[in-house]
mmCIF file of N, CA and C in Angstrom:
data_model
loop_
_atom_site.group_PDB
_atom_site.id
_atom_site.type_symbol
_atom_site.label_atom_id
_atom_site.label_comp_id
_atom_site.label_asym_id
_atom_site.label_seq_id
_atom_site.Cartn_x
_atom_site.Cartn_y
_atom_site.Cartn_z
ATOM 1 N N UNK A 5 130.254 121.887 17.742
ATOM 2 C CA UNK A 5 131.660 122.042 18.058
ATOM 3 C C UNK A 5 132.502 121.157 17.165
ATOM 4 N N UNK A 6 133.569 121.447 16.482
ATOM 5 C CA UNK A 6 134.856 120.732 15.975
ATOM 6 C C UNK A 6 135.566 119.848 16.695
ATOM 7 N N UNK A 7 135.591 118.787 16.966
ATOM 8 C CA UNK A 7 136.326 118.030 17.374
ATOM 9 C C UNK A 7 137.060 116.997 16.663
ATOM 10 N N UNK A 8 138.516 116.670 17.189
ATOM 11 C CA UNK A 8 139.542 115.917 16.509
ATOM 12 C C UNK A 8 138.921 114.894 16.410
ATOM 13 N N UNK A 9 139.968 114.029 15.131
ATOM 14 C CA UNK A 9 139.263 112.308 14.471
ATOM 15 C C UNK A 9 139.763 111.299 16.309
ATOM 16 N N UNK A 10 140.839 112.261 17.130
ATOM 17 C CA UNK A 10 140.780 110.932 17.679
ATOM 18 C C UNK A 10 139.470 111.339 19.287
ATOM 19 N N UNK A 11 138.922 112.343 18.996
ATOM 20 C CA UNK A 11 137.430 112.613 19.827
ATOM 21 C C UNK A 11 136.436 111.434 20.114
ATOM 22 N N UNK A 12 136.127 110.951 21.402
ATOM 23 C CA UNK A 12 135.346 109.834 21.554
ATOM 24 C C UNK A 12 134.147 109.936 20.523
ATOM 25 N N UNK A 13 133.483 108.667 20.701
ATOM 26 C CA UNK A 13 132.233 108.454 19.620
ATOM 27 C C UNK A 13 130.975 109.436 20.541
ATOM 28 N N UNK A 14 129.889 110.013 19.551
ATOM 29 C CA UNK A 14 128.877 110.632 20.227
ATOM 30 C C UNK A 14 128.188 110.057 21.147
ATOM 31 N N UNK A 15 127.590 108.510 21.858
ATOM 32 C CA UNK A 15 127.544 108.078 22.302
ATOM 33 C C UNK A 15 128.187 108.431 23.991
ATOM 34 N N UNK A 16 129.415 108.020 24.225
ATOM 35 C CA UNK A 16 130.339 108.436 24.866
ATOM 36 C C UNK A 16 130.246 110.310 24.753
ATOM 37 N N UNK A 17 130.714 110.718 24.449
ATOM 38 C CA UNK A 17 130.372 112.451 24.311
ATOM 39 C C UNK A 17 128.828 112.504 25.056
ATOM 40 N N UNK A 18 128.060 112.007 24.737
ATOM 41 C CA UNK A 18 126.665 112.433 25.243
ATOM 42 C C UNK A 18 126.250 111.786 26.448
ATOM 43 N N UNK A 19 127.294 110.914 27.251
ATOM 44 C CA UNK A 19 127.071 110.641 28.637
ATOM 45 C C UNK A 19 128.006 111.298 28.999
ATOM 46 N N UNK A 20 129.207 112.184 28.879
ATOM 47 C CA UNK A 20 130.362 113.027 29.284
ATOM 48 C C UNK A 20 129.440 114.079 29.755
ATOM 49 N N UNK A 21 129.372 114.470 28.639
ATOM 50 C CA UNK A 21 127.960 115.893 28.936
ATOM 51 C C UNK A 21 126.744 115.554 29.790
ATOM 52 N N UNK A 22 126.192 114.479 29.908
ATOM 53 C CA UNK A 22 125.268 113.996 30.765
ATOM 54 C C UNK A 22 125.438 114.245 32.691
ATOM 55 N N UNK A 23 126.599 113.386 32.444
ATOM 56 C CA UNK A 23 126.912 113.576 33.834
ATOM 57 C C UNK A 23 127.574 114.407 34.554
ATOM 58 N N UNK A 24 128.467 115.318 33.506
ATOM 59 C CA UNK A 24 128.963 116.941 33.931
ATOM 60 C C UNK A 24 127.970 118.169 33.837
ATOM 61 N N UNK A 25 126.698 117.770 33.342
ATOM 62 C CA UNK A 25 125.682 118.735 33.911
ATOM 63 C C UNK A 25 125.736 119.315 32.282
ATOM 64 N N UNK A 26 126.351 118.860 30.935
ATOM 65 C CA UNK A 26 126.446 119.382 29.643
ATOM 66 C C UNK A 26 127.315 120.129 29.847
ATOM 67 N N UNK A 27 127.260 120.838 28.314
ATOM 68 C CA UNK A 27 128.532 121.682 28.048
ATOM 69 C C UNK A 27 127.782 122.878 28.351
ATOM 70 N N UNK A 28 128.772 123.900 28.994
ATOM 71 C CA UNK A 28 128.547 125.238 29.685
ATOM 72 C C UNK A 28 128.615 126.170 28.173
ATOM 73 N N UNK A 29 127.842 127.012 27.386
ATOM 74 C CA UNK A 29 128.057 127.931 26.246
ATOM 75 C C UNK A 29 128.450 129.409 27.596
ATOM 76 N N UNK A 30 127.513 129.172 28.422
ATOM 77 C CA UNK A 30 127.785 130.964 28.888
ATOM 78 C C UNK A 30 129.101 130.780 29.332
ATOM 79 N N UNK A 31 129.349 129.836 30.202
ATOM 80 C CA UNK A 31 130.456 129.912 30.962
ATOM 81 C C UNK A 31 131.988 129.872 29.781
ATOM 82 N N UNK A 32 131.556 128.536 28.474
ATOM 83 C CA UNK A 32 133.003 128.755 27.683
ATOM 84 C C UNK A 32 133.029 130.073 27.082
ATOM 85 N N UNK A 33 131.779 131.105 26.821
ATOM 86 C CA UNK A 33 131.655 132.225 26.351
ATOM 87 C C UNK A 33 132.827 133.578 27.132
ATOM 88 N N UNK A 34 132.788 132.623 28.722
ATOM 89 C CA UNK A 34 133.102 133.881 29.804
ATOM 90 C C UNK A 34 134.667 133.729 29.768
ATOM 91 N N UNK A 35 134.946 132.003 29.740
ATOM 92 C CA UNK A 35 136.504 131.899 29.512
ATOM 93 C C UNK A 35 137.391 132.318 28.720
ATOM 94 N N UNK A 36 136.119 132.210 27.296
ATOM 95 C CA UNK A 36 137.007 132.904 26.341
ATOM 96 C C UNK A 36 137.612 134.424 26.129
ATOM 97 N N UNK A 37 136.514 135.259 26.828
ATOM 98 C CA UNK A 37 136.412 136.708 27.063
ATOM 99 C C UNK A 37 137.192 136.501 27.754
ATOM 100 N N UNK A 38 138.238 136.559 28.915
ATOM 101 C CA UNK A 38 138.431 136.741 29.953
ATOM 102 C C UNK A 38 140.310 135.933 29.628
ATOM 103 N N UNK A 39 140.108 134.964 28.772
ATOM 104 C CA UNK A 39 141.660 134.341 27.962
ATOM 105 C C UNK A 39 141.971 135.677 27.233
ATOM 106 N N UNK A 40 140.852 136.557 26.587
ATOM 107 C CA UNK A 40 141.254 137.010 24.772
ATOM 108 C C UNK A 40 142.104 138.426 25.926
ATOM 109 N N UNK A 41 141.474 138.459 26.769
ATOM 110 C CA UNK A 41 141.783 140.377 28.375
ATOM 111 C C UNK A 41 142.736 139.791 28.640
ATOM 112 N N UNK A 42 143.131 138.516 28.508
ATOM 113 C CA UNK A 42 144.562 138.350 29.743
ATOM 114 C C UNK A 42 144.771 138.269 31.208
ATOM 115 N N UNK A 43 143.395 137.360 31.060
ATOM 116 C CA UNK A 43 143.014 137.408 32.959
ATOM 117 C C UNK A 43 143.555 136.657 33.622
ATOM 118 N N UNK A 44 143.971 136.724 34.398
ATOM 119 C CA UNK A 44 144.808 135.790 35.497
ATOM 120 C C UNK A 44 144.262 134.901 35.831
ATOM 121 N N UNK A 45 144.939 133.422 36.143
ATOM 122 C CA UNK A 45 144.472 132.135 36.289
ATOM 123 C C UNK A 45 143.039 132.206 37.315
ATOM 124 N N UNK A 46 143.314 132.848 38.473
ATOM 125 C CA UNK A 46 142.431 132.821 39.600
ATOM 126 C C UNK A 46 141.282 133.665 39.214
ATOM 127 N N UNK A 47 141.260 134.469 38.083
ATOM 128 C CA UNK A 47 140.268 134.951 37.777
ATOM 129 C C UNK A 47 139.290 134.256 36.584
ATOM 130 N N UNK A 48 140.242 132.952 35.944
ATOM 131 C CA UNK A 48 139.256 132.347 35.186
ATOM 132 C C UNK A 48 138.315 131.282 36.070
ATOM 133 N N UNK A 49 139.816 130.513 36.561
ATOM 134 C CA UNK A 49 139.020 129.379 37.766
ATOM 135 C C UNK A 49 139.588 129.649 39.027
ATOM 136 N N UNK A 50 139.181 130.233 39.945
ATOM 137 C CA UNK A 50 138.681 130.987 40.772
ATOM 138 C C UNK A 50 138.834 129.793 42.345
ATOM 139 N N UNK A 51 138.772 128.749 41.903
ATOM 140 C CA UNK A 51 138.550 127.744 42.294
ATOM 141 C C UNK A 51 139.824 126.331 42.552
ATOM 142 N N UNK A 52 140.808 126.873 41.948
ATOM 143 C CA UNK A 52 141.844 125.789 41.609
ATOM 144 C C UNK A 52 143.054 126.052 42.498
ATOM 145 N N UNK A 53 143.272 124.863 42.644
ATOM 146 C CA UNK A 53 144.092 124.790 44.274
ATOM 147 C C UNK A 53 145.343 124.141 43.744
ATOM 148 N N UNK A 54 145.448 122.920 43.088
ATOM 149 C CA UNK A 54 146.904 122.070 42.375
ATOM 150 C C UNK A 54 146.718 121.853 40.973
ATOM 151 N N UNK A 55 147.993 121.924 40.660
ATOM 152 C CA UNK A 55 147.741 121.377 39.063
ATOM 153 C C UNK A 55 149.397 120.001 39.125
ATOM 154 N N UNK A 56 148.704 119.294 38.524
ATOM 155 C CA UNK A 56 149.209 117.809 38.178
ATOM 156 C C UNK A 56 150.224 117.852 37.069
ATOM 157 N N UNK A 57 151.791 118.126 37.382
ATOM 158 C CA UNK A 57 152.565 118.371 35.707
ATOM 159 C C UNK A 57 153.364 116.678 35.973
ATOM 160 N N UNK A 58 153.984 116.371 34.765
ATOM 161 C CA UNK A 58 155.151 115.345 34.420
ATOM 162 C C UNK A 58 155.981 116.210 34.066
ATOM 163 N N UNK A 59 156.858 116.128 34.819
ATOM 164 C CA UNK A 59 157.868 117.488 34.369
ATOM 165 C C UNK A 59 159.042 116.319 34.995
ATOM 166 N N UNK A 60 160.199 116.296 34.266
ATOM 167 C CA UNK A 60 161.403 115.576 33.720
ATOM 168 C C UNK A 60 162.702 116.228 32.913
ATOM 169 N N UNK A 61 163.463 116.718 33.763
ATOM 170 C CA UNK A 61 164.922 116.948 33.319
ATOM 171 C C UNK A 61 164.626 118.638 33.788
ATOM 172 N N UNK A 62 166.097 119.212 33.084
ATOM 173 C CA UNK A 62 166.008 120.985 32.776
ATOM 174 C C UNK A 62 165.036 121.923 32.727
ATOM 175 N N UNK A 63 164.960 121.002 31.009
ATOM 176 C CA UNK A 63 163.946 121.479 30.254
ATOM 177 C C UNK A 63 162.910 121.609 30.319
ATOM 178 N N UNK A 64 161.993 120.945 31.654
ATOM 179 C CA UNK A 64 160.921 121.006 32.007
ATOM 180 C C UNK A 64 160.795 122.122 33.250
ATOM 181 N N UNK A 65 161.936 122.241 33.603
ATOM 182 C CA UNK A 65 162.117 123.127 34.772
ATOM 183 C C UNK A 65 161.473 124.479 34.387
ATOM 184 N N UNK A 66 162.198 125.078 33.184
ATOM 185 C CA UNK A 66 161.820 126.385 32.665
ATOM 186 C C UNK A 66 160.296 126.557 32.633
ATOM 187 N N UNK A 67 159.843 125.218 32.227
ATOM 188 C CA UNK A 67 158.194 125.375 31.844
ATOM 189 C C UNK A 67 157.737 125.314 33.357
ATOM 190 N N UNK A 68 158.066 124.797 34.370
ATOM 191 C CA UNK A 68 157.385 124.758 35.799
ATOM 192 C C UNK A 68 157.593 126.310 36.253
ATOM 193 N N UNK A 69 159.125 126.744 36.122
ATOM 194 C CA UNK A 69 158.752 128.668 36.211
ATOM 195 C C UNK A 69 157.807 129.498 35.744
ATOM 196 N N UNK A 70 157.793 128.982 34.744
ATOM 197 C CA UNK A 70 157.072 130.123 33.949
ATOM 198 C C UNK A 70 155.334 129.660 34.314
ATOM 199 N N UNK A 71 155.190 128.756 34.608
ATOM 200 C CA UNK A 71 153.974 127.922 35.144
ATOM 201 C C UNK A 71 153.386 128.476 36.918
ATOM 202 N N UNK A 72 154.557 128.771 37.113
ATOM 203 C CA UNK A 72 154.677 128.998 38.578
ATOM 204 C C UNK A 72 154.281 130.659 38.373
ATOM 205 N N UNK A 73 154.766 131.315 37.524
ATOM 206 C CA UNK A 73 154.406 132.779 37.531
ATOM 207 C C UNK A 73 153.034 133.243 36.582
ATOM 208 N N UNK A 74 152.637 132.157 36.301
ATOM 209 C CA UNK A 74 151.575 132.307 35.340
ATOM 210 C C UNK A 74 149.887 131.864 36.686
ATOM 211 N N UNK A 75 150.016 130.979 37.598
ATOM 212 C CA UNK A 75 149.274 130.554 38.589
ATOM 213 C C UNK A 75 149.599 131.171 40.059
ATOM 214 N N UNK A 76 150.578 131.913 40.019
ATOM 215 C CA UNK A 76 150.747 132.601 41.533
ATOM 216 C C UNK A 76 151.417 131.714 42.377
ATOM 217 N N UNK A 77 151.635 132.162 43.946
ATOM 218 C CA UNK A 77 151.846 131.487 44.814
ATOM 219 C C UNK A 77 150.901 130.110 45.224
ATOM 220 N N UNK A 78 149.499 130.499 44.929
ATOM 221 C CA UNK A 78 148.463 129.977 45.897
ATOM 222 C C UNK A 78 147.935 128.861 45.279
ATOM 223 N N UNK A 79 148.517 128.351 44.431
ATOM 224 C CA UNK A 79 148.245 126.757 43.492
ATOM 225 C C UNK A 79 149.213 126.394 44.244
ATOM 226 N N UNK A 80 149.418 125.376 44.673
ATOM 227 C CA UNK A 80 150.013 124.103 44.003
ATOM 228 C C UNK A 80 151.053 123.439 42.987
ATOM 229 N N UNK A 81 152.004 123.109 42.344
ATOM 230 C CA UNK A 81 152.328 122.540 41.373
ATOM 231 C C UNK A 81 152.924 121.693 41.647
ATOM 232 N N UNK A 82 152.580 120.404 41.213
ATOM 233 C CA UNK A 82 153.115 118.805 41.920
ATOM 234 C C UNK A 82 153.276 117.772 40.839
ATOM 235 N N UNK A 83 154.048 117.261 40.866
ATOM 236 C CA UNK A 83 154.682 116.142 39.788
ATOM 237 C C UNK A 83 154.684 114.652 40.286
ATOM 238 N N UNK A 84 154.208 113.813 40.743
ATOM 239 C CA UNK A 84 154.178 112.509 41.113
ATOM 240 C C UNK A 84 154.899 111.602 40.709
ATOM 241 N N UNK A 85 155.773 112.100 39.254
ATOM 242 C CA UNK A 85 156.289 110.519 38.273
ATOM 243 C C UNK A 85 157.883 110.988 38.720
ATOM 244 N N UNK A 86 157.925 109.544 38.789
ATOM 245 C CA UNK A 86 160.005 109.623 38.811
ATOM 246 C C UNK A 86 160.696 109.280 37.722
ATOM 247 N N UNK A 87 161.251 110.267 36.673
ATOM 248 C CA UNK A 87 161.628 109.325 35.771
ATOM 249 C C UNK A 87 163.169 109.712 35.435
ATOM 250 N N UNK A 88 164.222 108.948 34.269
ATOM 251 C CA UNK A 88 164.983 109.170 34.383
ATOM 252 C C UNK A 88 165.299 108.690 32.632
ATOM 253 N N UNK A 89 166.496 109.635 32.342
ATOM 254 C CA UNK A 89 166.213 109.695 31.039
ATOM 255 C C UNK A 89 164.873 109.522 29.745
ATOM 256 N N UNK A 90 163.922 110.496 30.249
ATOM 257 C CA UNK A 90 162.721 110.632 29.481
ATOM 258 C C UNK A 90 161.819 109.333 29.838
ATOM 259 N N UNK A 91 162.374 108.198 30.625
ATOM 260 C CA UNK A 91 161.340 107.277 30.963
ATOM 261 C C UNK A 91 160.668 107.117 32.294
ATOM 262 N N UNK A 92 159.361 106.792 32.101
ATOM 263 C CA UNK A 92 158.347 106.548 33.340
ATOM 264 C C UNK A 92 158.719 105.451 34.299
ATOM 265 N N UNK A 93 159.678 105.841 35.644
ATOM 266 C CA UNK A 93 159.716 104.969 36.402
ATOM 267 C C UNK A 93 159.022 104.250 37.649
ATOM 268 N N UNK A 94 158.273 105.461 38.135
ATOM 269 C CA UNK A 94 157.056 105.489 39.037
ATOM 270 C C UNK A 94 156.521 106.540 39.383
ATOM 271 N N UNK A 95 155.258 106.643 39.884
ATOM 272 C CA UNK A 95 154.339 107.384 40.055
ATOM 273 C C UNK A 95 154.540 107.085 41.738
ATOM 274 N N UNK A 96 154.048 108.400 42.036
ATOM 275 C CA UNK A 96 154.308 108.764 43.515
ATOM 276 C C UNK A 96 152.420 108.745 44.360
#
């Protein structure tokens, strides 16, 4: 696999994969098939209940819509950070 210069050292990589059971080929094989069809979130992970955004101002709003119609009703979408003019004021 290709991975970026700032990609942990192999070391690190090879206890990642260790303790997540390795890297899945059938399964990234199935994601990819199933991204290239245009399958709906619940049909890739099947399994996913919340997703975790930092979303801050307007402009982030648009991306939580379109986020919101891209995952359905039945996720979740939750933001924890308070911030105010682009800065991190607390986490919730």
């Amino acid at each position: 696999r290709r991975l970026p210069a700032e990609a942990p050292p192999e070391h690190v990589r090879a206890a990642m994969d260790a303790a997540l059971d390795g890297p899945g080929p059938k399964r990234a094989a199935r994601v990819d098939a199933l991204l290239r069809a245009g399958a709906p979130i619940r049909q890739i992970w099947p399994e996913l209940r919340v997703i975790v955004i930092g979303d801050s101002g307007s402009s982030q709003e648009a991306a939580a819509v379109r986020l919101r119609e891209l995952v359905g009703p039945s996720v979740q979408i939750y933001s924890p950070f308070y911030t105010a003019a682009g800065e991190l004021l607390g986490i919730n």
